[in-house]
Amino acid sequence: MVAKLVVFVALLGAAAAHHAFSSQHVHKYDGHHEPVYHHGHGHEHHDYYTYPKYDFEYKVDDPHTGDHKSQHESRDGDVVHGYYSLQQPDGSLRDVHYHGDDHSGFHADVKYSTHHVVPHYHNYY
């Protein structure tokens, strides 16, 4: 029983030893909404419409799991702009910048950057 407790405390200490970082940032838009129209008689139907406007951002940087990514997106009406970046399992970095609107649709510019890979040679003599 004591051995189980020692193993549990050791695992808990190892998990707490690595520091992870995560952040999030959101802007809320409390602007004016469109008027609500009431139709005739009988049951009232409410059609609520709020102008879509937001600004969103987050970032994760966790050296323990190797999870490194970030995203930023903003919207004003039917126009969306944003980017996201993440480190892929092979160590390369993927950067995507995108925008979209009602007229031209969604467009994304994807770029990959790789780090310099130094091969490890083992001499067995």
XYZ file of C-alpha atoms in Angstrom, residues 45-114:
70
model
C -43.157 35.744 -34.088
C -39.919 37.375 -32.987
C -37.084 37.409 -35.462
C -33.959 38.447 -33.590
C -30.938 39.515 -35.571
C -27.700 40.823 -34.143
C -25.035 42.210 -36.427
C -22.180 39.648 -36.413
C -18.992 41.276 -35.168
C -16.286 39.642 -33.069
C -12.549 39.389 -32.517
C -11.191 36.076 -31.161
C -7.673 34.928 -30.319
C -6.024 32.078 -28.433
C -2.601 30.505 -28.016
C -1.366 27.204 -26.593
C 2.301 26.615 -25.808
C 2.833 23.316 -23.994
C 6.417 21.998 -24.060
C 5.438 18.829 -22.192
C 3.098 17.572 -24.933
C 4.698 19.492 -27.809
C 1.422 21.286 -28.498
C 2.196 24.704 -30.027
C -0.598 26.519 -31.855
C -2.359 29.858 -32.119
C -5.353 31.364 -33.871
C -6.809 34.819 -34.455
C -10.072 35.552 -36.231
C -12.167 38.673 -36.648
C -15.530 39.155 -38.283
C -17.402 42.286 -39.267
C -20.720 41.458 -40.905
C -20.130 38.970 -43.696
C -16.360 39.559 -43.887
C -14.037 37.211 -41.971
C -10.239 37.536 -41.651
C -7.928 35.343 -39.660
C -4.907 33.122 -39.335
C -3.840 30.049 -37.486
C -0.471 28.489 -36.915
C 0.484 25.107 -35.543
C 3.512 22.920 -35.126
C 2.953 19.607 -36.880
C 4.161 16.247 -35.506
C 7.229 16.262 -37.791
C 8.310 19.633 -36.335
C 7.347 21.735 -39.354
C 5.222 24.838 -38.898
C 1.962 25.381 -40.784
C 0.764 29.008 -41.182
C -2.658 29.656 -42.707
C -3.953 33.164 -43.432
C -7.542 33.292 -44.646
C -10.371 35.651 -45.508
C -13.879 35.233 -46.743
C -16.909 37.271 -47.728
C -20.229 36.948 -49.556
C -18.817 37.986 -52.929
C -15.533 36.116 -53.334
C -16.031 33.162 -50.986
C -13.341 31.661 -48.762
C -9.640 31.975 -49.624
C -6.727 30.516 -47.684
C -2.982 30.989 -48.103
C -1.171 27.984 -46.601
C 2.580 28.012 -46.000
C 4.810 25.357 -44.514
C 8.189 26.005 -42.991
C 10.512 23.272 -41.867
